[in-house]
Amino acid sequence: MDFQKDELTLQVAQTAADFAKQYIRPYVMEWDEAQEFPVHILKEMGKLGLMGVLVPESYGGAGLGYVEYVAVISEIARVCGSVGLSLAAHNSLCTGHILTFGNEQQKQKYLPKLATAEWIGAWGLTEAGTGSDAGNMQTVAVKDGSNWVLNGTKCWITHGKSCDAAVVIARTGEPRTKNNATAFVVEKGTAGFSGGKKENKLGMRASETAEMIFDQCRIPDENRLGEIGEGFKQALAILDGGRISIAALSLGMARGAYEAALQYSKERHQFDQPISSFQGISFKLADMATEIMASELLVLQAAYRKNQGLPMTKEAAMAKYYASEVAVKVANDAVQIFGGYGYTKDFPVEKFYRDSKLCTIGEGTSEIQKIVIAREVLRK
């Protein structure tokens, strides 16, 4: 594995960084305070190809790989975790599921709209009573002639209210039985499909998280992704790639918090010297820098294996677990370095502190990642 970033990756990263600086940074706290989901920003990112990073050019995407994708997410998250989260969920989950498991007709229909952000995507697996226990989901799909009728509620869904298309995993067999779920694409405006409660969150407040409700929602069989019963298997594969994106999101936020703390430590003086000269502060910065670099190496390893088509369940789980925990730790230390100022909304580290916690929960908690890692290690 070559750790040297090529010219293309550097160019893509710079494009994302420039966009974030000009179009996101000035409005970060405004969106956060108002819990405003800036759909227009996703549309603008779509024009740059950032909403279809992994989608082939033949379907309107940028046709890039996972290393470039990691660079995009981390640069956006370096400025705003909320926008980074929406970017990641749209690319990895909804768009990624259709790209990976859709037939040619489905790809031609949905990918050009998703890759350009003409349509915003959502992905529904989690329910109120089935988070990690997804095999026991209560949202069901029943075959009725050439159609399927969906009933149930999905929760904690990124873009659950504002999406134009959602990939939904519903139970088509008995609970806890093998191959008991199937994936479907449900379009906005379909009778019986609606958005429900929008969550009032600690962090990631500018990324919409809401319920999706299905009440006698009738969709054609042509909207089914893959074979009947393959939904959960598909979801696990998508989560592997999605965990790389959450790891990249964590990496970006950790960098943002670290850079703010590093700069502040040089500018803030106590006892006639910058606080960075004190060992208590400098050691914190040393730990932060080391852990961020370790996170990046784990993320790049997972991205490299994904690009090469190699098994990467363990590597993706390791990257997601470690990088997300590091993001929380780095943000916590950044607040400490800022002292009282770090506890105010006048400085960026309090937002990184709030936003970063989601990364240890979403797309599989840290505890679930340990289960995955342990299973893979013991299998060897």
mmCIF file of C-alpha atoms in Angstrom, residues 51 100 125-126 184 201 204 221 249 276 322 359 362 368:
data_model
loop_
_atom_site.group_PDB
_atom_site.id
_atom_site.type_symbol
_atom_site.label_atom_id
_atom_site.label_comp_id
_atom_site.label_asym_id
_atom_site.label_seq_id
_atom_site.Cartn_x
_atom_site.Cartn_y
_atom_site.Cartn_z
ATOM 1 C CA MET A 51 -22.515 13.901 -4.063
ATOM 2 C CA THR A 100 -23.907 -1.973 -5.609
ATOM 3 C CA LEU A 125 -32.628 0.171 8.406
ATOM 4 C CA THR A 126 -32.929 1.280 12.061
ATOM 5 C CA PHE A 184 -36.666 -1.495 -1.849
ATOM 6 C CA LYS A 201 -30.138 16.406 18.747
ATOM 7 C CA MET A 204 -25.018 17.233 14.005
ATOM 8 C CA ASP A 221 -41.833 -4.962 -7.640
ATOM 9 C CA LEU A 249 -15.989 11.935 9.087
ATOM 10 C CA SER A 276 1.660 25.762 24.205
ATOM 11 C CA TYR A 322 -10.703 3.896 16.530
ATOM 12 C CA CYS A 359 -19.609 8.909 15.233
ATOM 13 C CA GLY A 362 -24.086 5.801 14.062
ATOM 14 C CA ILE A 368 -20.747 -3.393 17.844
#
